[in-house]
Amino acid sequence: MISLCPSCNKKNRIPAANLLDRVICGSCKAEIPPPSEPIEADPALFEEVIKEAKVPVLVDFWAGWCGPCVMVAPFVRDAAKKAAGRAIVLKVNTEDHPDLAVRFRVQSIPNFVVFRNGIVRRQKAGLASPEQILSWLEVDG
Ligand SMILES: [Zn+2]
């Protein structure tokens, strides 16, 4: 995936498998920290992260018209920040990528799916508390 270097703003291509390793900017050699915010995923990025990430991946299926999705978004962002370096949070817009929603039987949103090593470990539809969302990112093994 593409990450912006916080020091020089140059784009760096980082394989999903290495997202949480020490990554050095190809341009200025500064260290690029692991993602601490939800990442908007298209199908290609989704596949790459789900398959290659070495940590739990929480996917938030959402849409702009969905009130509860908007309500829960700050909790998702907060969880991504607190779990930075230990988990990855993706967001999938179900209007832009309905194929992904169908594939994971997302019938109502918000819908949270937790993957570990490419396998669905947990799935929950509806509103969730900040504590719940954070606890989903602690999936082991
Ligand atoms: Zn840089």
Tab-separated table of C-alpha atoms and ligand atoms in Angstrom:
chain	number	residue	atom	x	y	z
A	1	MET	CA	0.000	0.000	0.000
A	2	ILE	CA	1.024	3.634	-0.318
A	3	SER	CA	1.984	5.567	2.813
A	4	LEU	CA	2.977	9.204	2.980
A	5	CYS	CA	6.234	9.909	4.764
A	6	PRO	CA	5.417	12.231	7.688
A	7	SER	CA	8.799	13.942	7.304
A	8	CYS	CA	9.026	14.688	3.572
A	9	ASN	CA	5.492	13.823	2.347
A	10	LYS	CA	6.878	11.540	-0.370
A	11	LYS	CA	4.800	8.496	-1.215
A	12	ASN	CA	6.319	5.196	-0.160
A	13	ARG	CA	5.077	1.837	-1.323
A	14	ILE	CA	4.976	-0.515	1.668
A	15	PRO	CA	3.960	-4.181	1.365
A	16	ALA	CA	1.111	-4.937	3.797
A	17	ALA	CA	3.222	-7.674	5.383
A	18	ASN	CA	5.756	-5.042	6.444
A	19	LEU	CA	3.333	-2.382	7.627
A	20	LEU	CA	4.253	-2.837	11.271
A	21	ASP	CA	7.974	-3.309	10.807
A	22	ARG	CA	10.492	-0.492	10.947
A	23	VAL	CA	9.920	1.160	7.600
A	24	ILE	CA	12.371	3.765	6.325
A	25	CYS	CA	11.340	6.424	3.806
A	26	GLY	CA	13.031	5.788	0.439
A	27	SER	CA	13.515	9.496	-0.034
A	28	CYS	CA	14.587	11.087	3.264
A	29	LYS	CA	15.376	7.938	5.323
A	30	ALA	CA	13.068	9.003	8.153
A	31	GLU	CA	11.112	6.269	9.896
A	32	ILE	CA	7.485	5.865	8.815
A	33	PRO	CA	5.321	4.907	11.804
A	34	PRO	CA	2.716	2.109	11.581
A	35	PRO	CA	-0.772	3.237	10.528
A	36	SER	CA	-2.647	4.908	13.388
A	37	GLU	CA	-5.790	5.791	11.433
A	38	PRO	CA	-8.404	3.756	9.593
A	39	ILE	CA	-7.352	3.170	5.973
A	40	GLU	CA	-9.980	3.550	3.221
A	41	ALA	CA	-9.643	0.310	1.274
A	42	ASP	CA	-10.455	-0.586	-2.302
A	43	PRO	CA	-10.661	-4.283	-3.243
A	44	ALA	CA	-6.950	-4.513	-4.157
A	45	LEU	CA	-5.757	-2.980	-0.900
A	46	PHE	CA	-8.313	-5.033	1.031
A	47	GLU	CA	-6.977	-8.303	-0.440
A	48	GLU	CA	-3.385	-7.341	0.207
A	49	VAL	CA	-3.911	-6.342	3.828
A	50	ILE	CA	-6.219	-9.252	4.718
A	51	LYS	CA	-3.815	-11.808	3.232
A	52	GLU	CA	-0.505	-10.376	4.332
A	53	ALA	CA	-0.974	-8.493	7.579
A	54	LYS	CA	0.629	-10.229	10.552
A	55	VAL	CA	-1.782	-8.646	13.023
A	56	PRO	CA	-5.581	-8.550	13.478
A	57	VAL	CA	-7.388	-6.495	10.846
A	58	LEU	CA	-10.701	-4.837	11.670
A	59	VAL	CA	-12.819	-3.906	8.672
A	60	ASP	CA	-15.556	-1.336	9.141
A	61	PHE	CA	-18.161	-1.671	6.380
A	62	TRP	CA	-19.959	1.656	6.164
A	63	ALA	CA	-21.700	4.181	3.937
A	64	GLY	CA	-22.167	7.936	4.064
A	65	TRP	CA	-25.970	7.733	4.272
A	66	CYS	CA	-25.849	5.465	7.342
A	67	GLY	CA	-26.375	7.449	10.563
A	68	PRO	CA	-25.057	4.780	12.969
A	69	CYS	CA	-21.953	4.399	10.767
A	70	VAL	CA	-21.212	8.088	11.179
A	71	MET	CA	-21.859	7.837	14.927
A	72	VAL	CA	-19.472	4.934	15.368
A	73	ALA	CA	-16.737	6.374	13.097
A	74	PRO	CA	-14.956	8.323	15.901
A	75	PHE	CA	-14.786	5.108	17.979
A	76	VAL	CA	-13.243	3.274	15.038
A	77	ARG	CA	-10.717	6.068	14.566
A	78	ASP	CA	-9.900	6.023	18.270
A	79	ALA	CA	-9.401	2.245	18.246
A	80	ALA	CA	-7.045	2.537	15.251
A	81	LYS	CA	-4.984	5.067	17.154
A	82	LYS	CA	-4.858	3.058	20.398
A	83	ALA	CA	-4.031	-0.193	18.582
A	84	ALA	CA	-1.435	1.343	16.222
A	85	GLY	CA	1.412	-1.130	15.748
A	86	ARG	CA	-0.710	-4.053	17.031
A	87	ALA	CA	-3.599	-4.053	14.560
A	88	ILE	CA	-4.778	-2.514	11.303
A	89	VAL	CA	-8.157	-0.884	10.712
A	90	LEU	CA	-9.679	-0.707	7.242
A	91	LYS	CA	-12.836	1.038	6.120
A	92	VAL	CA	-14.834	-0.247	3.165
A	93	ASN	CA	-17.451	2.054	1.658
A	94	THR	CA	-20.231	-0.337	0.668
A	95	GLU	CA	-21.568	2.075	-1.953
A	96	ASP	CA	-18.214	2.189	-3.723
A	97	HIS	CA	-17.448	-1.509	-3.217
A	98	PRO	CA	-20.723	-3.478	-3.014
A	99	ASP	CA	-18.899	-6.614	-4.219
A	100	LEU	CA	-16.905	-6.765	-0.966
A	101	ALA	CA	-20.085	-6.278	1.073
A	102	VAL	CA	-21.796	-9.155	-0.757
A	103	ARG	CA	-18.781	-11.409	-0.328
A	104	PHE	CA	-18.844	-11.016	3.454
A	105	ARG	CA	-22.662	-11.145	3.678
A	106	VAL	CA	-22.922	-7.603	4.925
A	107	GLN	CA	-26.665	-7.034	5.025
A	108	SER	CA	-26.781	-4.162	7.469
A	109	ILE	CA	-24.237	-1.531	8.355
A	110	PRO	CA	-22.238	-0.626	10.268
A	111	ASN	CA	-20.802	-4.108	10.030
A	112	PHE	CA	-17.492	-5.048	11.607
A	113	VAL	CA	-15.398	-7.991	10.468
A	114	VAL	CA	-12.185	-8.996	12.212
A	115	PHE	CA	-9.654	-11.004	10.232
A	116	ARG	CA	-6.600	-12.823	11.471
A	117	ASN	CA	-4.263	-14.537	8.992
A	118	GLY	CA	-6.828	-14.058	6.232
A	119	ILE	CA	-9.635	-15.757	8.156
A	120	VAL	CA	-12.798	-14.156	9.519
A	121	ARG	CA	-12.566	-14.427	13.294
A	122	ARG	CA	-15.513	-12.291	14.282
A	123	GLN	CA	-18.352	-10.393	12.655
A	124	LYS	CA	-20.855	-8.033	14.200
A	125	ALA	CA	-23.484	-5.733	12.752
A	126	GLY	CA	-24.779	-2.598	14.410
A	127	LEU	CA	-23.519	0.009	16.813
A	128	ALA	CA	-20.636	-0.833	19.108
A	129	SER	CA	-18.965	0.872	22.042
A	130	PRO	CA	-15.363	2.125	21.914
A	131	GLU	CA	-14.414	-0.638	24.387
A	132	GLN	CA	-15.959	-3.359	22.226
A	133	ILE	CA	-14.219	-2.160	19.105
A	134	LEU	CA	-10.867	-2.024	20.860
A	135	SER	CA	-11.397	-5.511	22.332
A	136	TRP	CA	-11.934	-6.960	18.826
A	137	LEU	CA	-8.435	-5.847	17.905
A	138	GLU	CA	-6.900	-7.994	20.640
A	139	VAL	CA	-7.687	-11.236	18.779
A	140	ASP	CA	-4.817	-13.693	19.318
A	141	GLY	CA	-3.420	-16.504	17.205
B	1	ZN	ZN	10.572	10.919	3.811
